[in-house]
Amino acid sequence: GENVEQHPSTLSVQEGDSAVIKCTYSDSASNYFPWYKQELGKGPQLIIDIRSNVGEKKDQRIAVTLNKTAKHFSLHITETQPEDSAVYFCAASMWSNYQLIWGAGTKLIIKP
Amino acid sequence: DGGITQSPKYLFRKEGQNVTLSCEQNLNHDAMYWYRQDPGQGLRLIYYSQIVNDFQKGDIAEGYSVSREKKESFPLTVTSAQKNPTAFYLCASTATDTQYFGPGTRLTVL
């Protein structure tokens, strides 16, 4: 079955710098890759997603890139701000499958 | 407002008791999910339902039960057979592949 690995488990960056979180997946049939942000004590919120027919997607300071050949995708956050501090999860699924396979999460710490 | 609601926000259970966590959605989504999250950990799938009156076990279904009598509702019962139920429980729903989450219920066993 599908497996998703996420790195690093903790990432500390200076405010204003960029942060990059990487995920790799095992099943080449996976075609949907969302990223979620979870603040302490709350449910995860979708922040951006990408499908396999697209290589990159941007939304203001957030971008996701997908390399289907290498089977990895990455979340890029530019000009980080204190409110970006949270746990970020990646996931993968196949179009016909309603299930998401989750990464283990990355705790992002923004240092003032 | 459209969304997913979970209640209660906090729940305390004595050992040996069954408790039921509520999950309601008004998004008209067919599929609903229950996840368990332990401190500092990721999400583990307990049960999911793709249609009314049908549901499947996830990776950690032992000690849990669900029902799906209405499209809007997917309650989770944590039974006394679940030996370590203290965790954060998340409900989600989807119409396609994007899952939307509720605010969660924190269950503590006393």
XYZ file of N, CA and C in Angstrom:
666
model
N 0.806 -1.201 0.000
C 0.000 0.000 0.000
C 0.840 1.251 0.000
N 0.163 2.376 -0.112
C 0.851 3.665 -0.157
C 1.494 3.987 1.176
N 2.653 4.632 1.114
C 3.359 5.101 2.294
C 3.862 6.514 2.024
N 3.720 7.395 2.989
C 4.170 8.771 2.827
C 5.159 9.105 3.946
N 6.347 9.550 3.555
C 7.361 9.956 4.518
C 7.535 11.469 4.472
N 7.654 12.091 5.625
C 7.717 13.545 5.710
C 8.956 13.957 6.505
N 9.671 14.967 5.986
C 10.887 15.452 6.643
C 10.996 16.974 6.483
N 11.567 17.677 7.478
C 12.017 17.128 8.768
C 10.854 17.017 9.746
N 11.073 16.451 10.899
C 10.024 16.365 11.899
C 9.870 17.699 12.643
N 10.957 18.449 12.739
C 10.935 19.779 13.338
C 11.788 20.706 12.490
N 11.299 21.914 12.257
C 12.017 22.895 11.445
C 11.926 24.249 12.131
N 13.066 24.829 12.420
C 13.119 26.126 13.073
C 13.766 27.127 12.119
N 13.051 28.209 11.796
C 13.580 29.211 10.881
C 13.398 30.605 11.471
N 14.252 31.509 11.022
C 14.151 32.895 11.466
C 12.980 33.564 10.763
N 12.265 34.406 11.490
C 11.163 35.152 10.881
C 11.659 35.894 9.643
N 10.898 35.753 8.567
C 11.268 36.407 7.311
C 11.998 35.483 6.347
N 12.579 34.389 6.881
C 13.233 33.409 6.013
C 12.210 32.458 5.409
N 12.687 31.599 4.502
C 11.812 30.612 3.869
C 11.900 29.269 4.591
N 10.827 28.498 4.477
C 10.777 27.155 5.057
C 10.361 26.172 3.974
N 10.995 25.004 3.974
C 10.662 23.964 3.000
C 10.465 22.646 3.730
N 9.347 21.995 3.456
C 9.029 20.686 4.031
C 8.843 19.712 2.876
N 9.436 18.515 3.004
C 9.418 17.572 1.891
C 8.700 16.278 2.257
N 8.006 15.734 1.280
C 7.339 14.443 1.449
C 7.626 13.552 0.253
N 7.798 12.276 0.515
C 7.931 11.304 -0.560
C 6.812 10.274 -0.434
N 6.366 9.760 -1.574
C 5.314 8.763 -1.563
C 5.767 7.541 -2.354
N 5.093 6.420 -2.122
C 5.584 5.172 -2.698
C 4.756 4.694 -3.896
N 3.469 5.035 -3.939
C 2.593 4.497 -4.976
C 2.492 5.480 -6.149
N 2.993 5.087 -7.283
C 2.982 5.969 -8.453
C 1.571 6.274 -8.939
N 0.564 5.523 -8.478
C -0.827 5.789 -8.863
C -1.426 6.965 -8.087
N -0.768 7.428 -7.043
C -1.274 8.572 -6.278
C -1.301 9.802 -7.161
N -2.384 10.576 -7.072
C -2.511 11.722 -7.957
C -3.054 12.966 -7.280
N -3.193 12.940 -5.966
C -3.685 14.107 -5.247
C -2.865 14.286 -3.980
N -2.349 15.526 -3.754
C -1.385 15.759 -2.683
C -1.744 17.056 -1.944
N -2.451 16.940 -0.820
C -2.807 18.136 -0.051
C -1.814 18.390 1.082
N -1.785 19.634 1.520
C -1.033 20.037 2.712
C -1.994 20.676 3.703
N -1.825 20.279 4.962
C -2.681 20.794 6.023
C -1.825 21.482 7.090
N -2.415 22.486 7.714
C -1.786 23.188 8.841
C -2.643 22.937 10.073
N -1.999 22.514 11.157
C -2.735 22.276 12.385
C -2.159 23.120 13.512
N -2.978 23.999 14.024
C -2.590 24.789 15.189
C -2.954 24.026 16.451
N -2.320 24.367 17.539
C -2.458 23.616 18.782
C -3.919 23.525 19.219
N -4.389 22.308 19.427
C -5.732 22.092 19.933
C -6.844 22.245 18.914
N -6.480 22.365 17.623
C -7.485 22.563 16.578
C -7.409 21.453 15.534
N -8.436 21.383 14.689
C -8.409 20.443 13.593
C -7.527 20.941 12.455
N -6.967 20.037 11.646
C -6.140 20.457 10.498
C -6.961 21.254 9.495
N -6.294 22.242 8.884
C -6.926 23.057 7.842
C -6.139 22.917 6.553
N -6.847 22.687 5.463
C -6.200 22.612 4.154
C -5.623 23.973 3.785
N -4.341 24.012 3.417
C -3.733 25.277 3.011
C -3.420 25.320 1.524
N -3.134 24.194 0.936
C -2.872 24.134 -0.497
C -2.874 22.679 -0.914
N -3.187 22.418 -2.170
C -3.133 21.051 -2.690
C -2.685 21.086 -4.139
N -2.268 19.933 -4.634
C -1.807 19.843 -6.015
C -2.199 18.483 -6.570
N -2.498 18.466 -7.856
C -2.847 17.210 -8.518
C -1.727 16.835 -9.484
N -1.720 15.589 -9.907
C -0.562 15.050 -10.617
C -0.367 15.631 -12.005
N -1.358 16.344 -12.516
C -1.201 16.940 -13.843
C -0.585 18.334 -13.778
N -0.163 18.738 -12.567
C 0.412 20.068 -12.365
C 1.749 19.920 -11.650
N 2.738 20.720 -12.019
C 4.052 20.612 -11.403
C 4.254 21.561 -10.222
N 3.528 22.692 -10.237
C 3.699 23.671 -9.182
C 2.411 24.470 -9.023
N 2.154 24.879 -7.792
C 0.969 25.703 -7.517
C 1.339 26.691 -6.432
N 0.893 27.948 -6.594
C 1.214 28.997 -5.626
C -0.050 29.662 -5.107
N 0.028 30.087 -3.843
C -1.045 30.869 -3.252
C -0.385 31.840 -2.284
N -0.140 33.046 -2.757
C 0.522 34.094 -1.980
C 1.887 33.611 -1.504
N 2.107 33.439 -0.191
C 3.441 33.063 0.304
C 3.661 31.545 0.311
N 2.671 30.798 -0.088
C 2.751 29.337 -0.026
C 2.799 28.760 -1.438
N 3.650 27.760 -1.625
C 3.730 27.071 -2.906
C 3.957 25.585 -2.657
N 3.499 24.772 -3.577
C 3.754 23.336 -3.529
C 4.317 22.917 -4.875
N 5.343 22.074 -4.851
C 5.928 21.530 -6.066
C 5.806 20.019 -6.045
N 5.647 19.443 -7.218
C 5.480 17.998 -7.348
C 6.447 17.467 -8.392
N 7.197 16.429 -8.030
C 8.082 15.735 -8.956
C 7.589 14.296 -9.049
N 6.821 13.996 -10.105
C 6.217 12.669 -10.224
C 7.263 11.585 -10.478
N 8.314 11.939 -11.191
C 9.349 10.955 -11.497
C 10.034 10.479 -10.225
N 10.366 11.431 -9.372
C 11.039 11.104 -8.118
C 10.057 10.752 -7.012
N 8.783 10.960 -7.263
C 7.712 10.706 -6.292
C 7.931 11.489 -5.009
N 8.122 12.785 -5.170
C 8.149 13.621 -3.974
C 7.495 14.971 -4.264
N 7.006 15.578 -3.197
C 6.384 16.892 -3.286
C 6.783 17.707 -2.061
N 6.810 19.016 -2.239
C 7.348 19.887 -1.192
C 6.453 21.094 -0.965
N 6.434 21.554 0.269
C 5.727 22.781 0.645
C 6.767 23.870 0.876
N 6.559 25.021 0.252
C 7.470 26.145 0.390
C 6.694 27.316 0.995
N 7.217 27.867 2.089
C 6.614 29.049 2.690
C 7.668 30.148 2.668
N 7.371 31.248 2.016
C 8.317 32.367 1.944
C 7.930 33.452 2.941
N 8.911 34.291 3.274
C 8.683 35.431 4.194
C 7.895 34.979 5.426
N 8.428 33.995 6.124
C 7.692 33.407 7.246
C 7.353 34.429 8.327
N 6.203 34.200 8.934
C 5.683 35.093 9.974
C 5.366 34.272 11.220
N 5.272 34.905 12.386
C 5.000 34.141 13.617
C 3.752 33.265 13.522
N 2.739 33.723 12.801
C 1.502 32.936 12.691
C 1.653 31.693 11.818
N 2.803 31.535 11.187
C 3.063 30.306 10.426
C 3.483 29.164 11.348
N 3.807 29.466 12.602
C 4.181 28.417 13.549
C 3.001 27.473 13.756
N 3.219 26.187 13.483
C 2.156 25.182 13.556
C 2.772 23.839 13.182
N 1.938 22.808 13.162
C 2.354 21.507 12.624
C 1.756 21.364 11.235
N 2.576 20.971 10.285
C 2.146 20.818 8.903
C 2.165 19.340 8.518
N 1.089 18.891 7.887
C 0.972 17.506 7.439
C 0.830 17.460 5.921
N 1.539 16.517 5.304
C 1.298 16.225 3.895
C 0.483 14.932 3.810
N -0.117 14.702 2.661
C -0.890 13.484 2.451
C -0.924 13.167 0.958
N -1.328 11.939 0.644
C -1.435 11.513 -0.754
C -2.634 10.592 -0.905
N -3.252 10.638 -2.087
C -4.347 9.710 -2.356
C -4.469 9.489 -3.854
N -5.233 8.469 -4.207
C -5.549 8.193 -5.601
C -6.953 8.703 -5.901
N -7.184 9.078 -7.133
C -8.447 9.728 -7.516
C -9.661 8.903 -7.128
N -9.578 7.597 -7.315
C -10.744 6.746 -7.093
C -10.860 6.292 -5.649
N -9.923 6.714 -4.820
C -9.859 6.250 -3.437
C -10.134 7.427 -2.514
N -11.126 7.305 -1.662
C -11.487 8.397 -0.780
C -10.535 8.547 0.401
N -9.523 7.698 0.509
C -8.655 7.747 1.676
C -7.404 8.565 1.417
N -6.975 9.287 2.437
C -5.703 9.990 2.421
C -4.692 9.198 3.240
N -3.467 9.083 2.732
C -2.361 8.501 3.475
C -1.510 9.660 3.972
N -1.289 9.715 5.278
C -0.714 10.898 5.904
C 0.766 10.763 6.211
N 1.491 11.871 6.092
C 2.823 11.968 6.631
C 2.745 12.152 8.138
N 3.892 12.064 8.805
C 3.933 12.110 10.268
C 3.881 13.521 10.836
N 4.041 14.530 9.977
C 3.940 15.908 10.442
C 5.283 16.580 10.643
N 5.307 17.897 10.464
C 6.490 18.727 10.710
C 6.088 19.884 11.606
N 6.784 20.017 12.724
C 6.532 21.159 13.600
C 7.397 22.315 13.130
N 6.761 23.374 12.664
C 7.477 24.549 12.171
C 7.498 25.613 13.266
N 8.701 26.041 13.605
C 8.893 27.067 14.630
C 9.487 28.294 13.968
N 8.823 29.429 14.129
C 9.334 30.678 13.570
C 9.956 31.490 14.706
N 11.255 31.717 14.617
C 11.977 32.446 15.663
C 11.917 33.942 15.391
N 11.602 34.748 16.418
C 11.500 36.207 16.195
C 12.877 36.843 16.016
N -23.955 28.873 8.090
C -22.566 28.507 7.879
C -22.457 27.023 7.577
N -21.687 26.671 6.539
C -21.444 25.273 6.255
C -20.216 24.813 6.974
N -20.225 23.570 7.469
C -19.040 23.086 8.130
C -19.275 21.783 8.855
N -18.279 21.423 9.663
C -18.317 20.195 10.442
C -18.256 20.568 11.915
N -19.163 20.021 12.675
C -19.168 20.284 14.111
C -18.912 18.985 14.866
N -18.167 19.096 15.948
C -17.902 17.974 16.823
C -18.264 18.376 18.247
N -18.861 17.450 18.949
C -19.175 17.729 20.354
C -19.051 16.457 21.168
N -18.686 16.593 22.446
C -18.274 17.840 23.078
C -16.835 18.194 22.712
N -16.351 19.343 23.124
C -14.968 19.736 22.866
C -14.025 18.962 23.794
N -14.460 18.780 25.038
C -13.703 18.010 26.018
C -14.630 16.950 26.599
N -14.092 15.761 26.835
C -14.880 14.658 27.367
C -14.008 13.854 28.318
N -14.590 13.557 29.475
C -13.886 12.779 30.475
C -14.631 11.481 30.681
N -13.896 10.416 30.745
C -14.507 9.093 30.865
C -13.844 8.322 31.987
N -14.662 7.619 32.725
C -14.112 6.718 33.729
C -13.794 5.389 33.057
N -12.848 4.697 33.589
C -12.504 3.392 33.031
C -13.721 2.473 33.056
N -13.924 1.721 31.958
C -15.037 0.796 31.872
C -16.292 1.386 31.265
N -16.288 2.684 31.003
C -17.470 3.331 30.423
C -17.347 3.436 28.912
N -18.484 3.345 28.250
C -18.548 3.678 26.822
C -18.904 5.156 26.705
N -18.332 5.822 25.724
C -18.709 7.206 25.448
C -18.887 7.383 23.949
N -19.774 8.312 23.580
C -20.039 8.564 22.171
C -19.677 9.995 21.821
N -18.887 10.137 20.755
C -18.475 11.431 20.234
C -19.336 11.753 19.019
N -19.800 12.996 18.984
C -20.698 13.398 17.906
C -19.932 14.086 16.782
N -20.351 13.828 15.544
C -19.822 14.521 14.370
C -20.984 14.779 13.415
N -21.192 16.041 13.067
C -22.255 16.446 12.162
C -21.677 17.348 11.075
N -22.145 17.158 9.831
C -21.720 18.040 8.744
C -22.924 18.465 7.905
N -22.890 19.721 7.465
C -23.957 20.231 6.594
C -23.397 20.618 5.234
N -22.345 19.919 4.822
C -21.683 20.175 3.541
C -22.213 19.272 2.426
N -23.150 18.407 2.766
C -23.707 17.445 1.812
C -22.635 16.477 1.284
N -21.646 16.193 2.113
C -20.583 15.272 1.724
C -21.019 13.826 1.924
N -20.618 12.966 0.978
C -20.961 11.549 1.097
C -20.067 10.815 2.098
N -18.762 11.126 2.070
C -17.803 10.365 2.868
C -17.466 11.086 4.170
N -17.342 10.295 5.233
C -16.951 10.839 6.538
C -15.924 9.923 7.179
N -15.095 10.494 8.055
C -13.957 9.785 8.625
C -13.801 10.116 10.109
N -13.226 9.154 10.835
C -12.772 9.406 12.194
C -11.283 9.075 12.283
N -10.534 10.039 12.880
C -9.112 9.862 13.112
C -8.821 10.004 14.598
N -7.738 9.360 15.000
C -7.221 9.537 16.352
C -5.845 10.183 16.241
N -5.584 11.152 17.137
C -4.276 11.799 17.164
C -3.756 11.803 18.598
N -2.599 11.206 18.806
C -1.932 11.215 20.097
C -0.937 12.367 20.137
N -0.561 12.827 21.334
C 0.312 14.008 21.445
C 1.574 13.893 20.607
N 1.815 14.902 19.777
C 3.018 14.929 18.954
C 3.043 13.921 17.828
N 1.898 13.314 17.539
C 1.840 12.279 16.514
C 0.967 12.708 15.341
N 0.963 11.861 14.315
C 0.143 12.114 13.147
C -1.273 11.585 13.322
N -1.993 11.504 12.193
C -3.388 11.080 12.198
C -3.492 9.598 11.840
N -4.240 8.865 12.637
C -4.474 7.444 12.357
C -5.967 7.223 12.139
N -6.305 6.512 11.081
C -7.690 6.312 10.671
C -8.350 5.227 11.512
N -9.509 5.568 12.089
C -10.253 4.611 12.910
C -11.321 3.912 12.070
N -12.233 4.687 11.514
C -13.314 4.190 10.664
C -13.589 5.237 9.596
N -14.171 4.777 8.486
C -14.652 5.691 7.481
C -15.917 5.152 6.845
N -16.690 6.076 6.278
C -17.955 5.714 5.652
C -18.067 6.492 4.344
N -18.331 5.783 3.267
C -18.456 6.445 1.963
C -19.909 6.693 1.589
N -20.827 6.058 2.331
C -22.247 6.197 1.995
C -23.061 5.818 3.224
N -24.271 6.294 3.283
C -25.156 5.991 4.415
C -25.330 4.484 4.553
N -25.366 4.037 5.810
C -25.579 2.630 6.157
C -24.425 1.721 5.745
N -23.265 2.306 5.499
C -22.079 1.509 5.173
C -20.843 2.174 5.760
N -19.949 1.356 6.340
C -18.710 1.906 6.879
C -17.657 0.798 6.897
N -16.387 1.223 6.919
C -15.267 0.284 6.891
C -14.288 0.601 8.006
N -13.612 -0.438 8.479
C -12.583 -0.255 9.488
C -11.350 0.408 8.881
N -10.737 1.271 9.690
C -9.455 1.832 9.319
C -8.336 1.024 9.950
N -7.231 1.709 10.227
C -6.045 1.020 10.724
C -6.120 0.640 12.198
N -6.955 1.368 12.982
C -6.974 1.143 14.431
C -8.411 1.045 14.943
N -9.232 0.199 14.341
C -10.666 0.135 14.671
C -10.975 -0.595 15.978
N -10.051 -1.377 16.493
C -10.349 -2.179 17.678
C -10.701 -1.300 18.867
N -11.851 -1.618 19.513
C -12.287 -0.854 20.663
C -13.170 0.332 20.330
N -13.471 0.501 19.042
C -14.335 1.591 18.572
C -15.483 1.027 17.764
N -16.602 1.769 17.720
C -17.704 1.424 16.840
C -18.321 2.702 16.292
N -18.963 2.587 15.118
C -19.587 3.738 14.469
C -20.938 3.336 13.901
N -21.705 4.330 13.503
C -22.945 4.124 12.763
C -23.056 5.251 11.747
N -23.817 4.995 10.680
C -24.041 6.039 9.660
C -25.480 5.902 9.171
N -26.392 6.335 10.011
C -27.818 6.245 9.704
C -28.306 7.430 8.883
N -27.585 8.551 8.972
C -27.928 9.746 8.210
C -26.676 10.274 7.514
N -26.874 10.912 6.395
C -25.740 11.442 5.640
C -24.963 12.468 6.458
N -25.679 13.223 7.301
C -25.068 14.328 8.021
C -24.310 13.908 9.264
N -24.518 12.690 9.747
C -24.054 12.316 11.072
C -23.223 11.039 11.057
N -22.131 11.037 11.832
C -21.249 9.862 11.882
C -20.688 9.764 13.301
N -21.483 9.299 14.257
C -21.011 9.236 15.639
C -20.023 8.099 15.878
N -19.092 8.343 16.784
C -18.072 7.363 17.149
C -18.254 6.980 18.619
N -18.343 5.688 18.894
C -18.411 5.214 20.266
C -17.066 4.601 20.650
N -16.531 5.089 21.751
C -15.298 4.531 22.302
C -15.729 3.561 23.388
N -15.486 2.292 23.183
C -15.975 1.286 24.108
C -14.949 0.989 25.196
N -15.385 0.241 26.188
C -14.489 -0.131 27.291
C -13.382 -1.075 26.815
N -13.546 -1.630 25.623
C -12.522 -2.517 25.074
C -11.301 -1.755 24.571
N -11.438 -0.433 24.401
C -10.302 0.393 23.970
C -9.471 0.692 25.218
N -8.287 0.107 25.297
C -7.505 0.141 26.530
C -6.812 1.464 26.792
N -6.565 2.227 25.751
C -5.864 3.493 25.938
C -6.554 4.579 25.124
N -7.750 5.008 25.532
C -8.536 5.914 24.698
C -8.186 7.387 24.812
N -7.353 7.765 25.752
C -7.017 9.187 25.903
C -6.319 9.673 24.651
N -6.926 10.629 23.953
C -6.401 11.130 22.678
C -7.272 12.278 22.197
N -6.854 12.860 21.090
C -7.602 13.902 20.394
C -8.267 13.238 19.196
N -9.604 13.356 19.094
C -10.342 12.673 18.038
C -10.846 13.695 17.025
N -10.575 13.412 15.765
C -10.928 14.318 14.678
C -11.866 13.638 13.701
N -12.892 14.374 13.314
C -13.845 13.922 12.308
C -13.605 14.736 11.036
N -13.756 14.102 9.891
C -13.576 14.795 8.623
C -14.629 14.323 7.639
N -14.844 15.115 6.590
C -15.765 14.707 5.539
C -15.236 15.182 4.197
N -15.727 14.550 3.129
C -15.296 14.928 1.790
C -16.352 14.575 0.764
N -16.377 15.374 -0.311
C -17.227 15.049 -1.456
C -16.406 14.390 -2.560
N -15.114 14.672 -2.582
C -14.236 14.094 -3.611
C -13.000 13.539 -2.935
N -11.899 14.316 -2.952
C -10.695 13.851 -2.277
C -10.193 14.831 -1.226
N -10.660 16.055 -1.217
C -10.232 17.033 -0.214
C -11.026 16.827 1.068
N -10.332 16.502 2.149
C -11.011 16.285 3.424
C -11.033 17.576 4.230
N -12.191 17.824 4.854
C -12.371 18.979 5.713
C -12.618 18.484 7.131
N -11.952 19.121 8.093
C -11.959 18.624 9.455
C -12.826 19.457 10.382
N -13.352 18.776 11.406
C -13.992 19.458 12.507
C -12.960 19.940 13.509
N -13.410 20.587 14.592
C -12.487 21.157 15.582
C -11.905 20.130 16.545
N -12.441 18.917 16.575
C -11.885 17.875 17.420
C -12.550 17.750 18.780
N -12.425 16.560 19.361
C -12.852 16.275 20.730
C -11.667 15.680 21.475
N -11.361 16.275 22.619
C -10.264 15.741 23.438
C -10.869 14.847 24.512
N -10.543 13.561 24.447
C -11.068 12.568 25.383
C -9.977 12.219 26.394
N -10.352 12.276 27.656
C -9.430 11.922 28.730
C -10.064 10.852 29.609
N -9.321 9.802 29.878
C -9.792 8.756 30.774
C -9.257 9.024 32.168
N -10.180 9.052 33.128
C -9.800 9.376 34.508
C -9.397 8.118 35.260
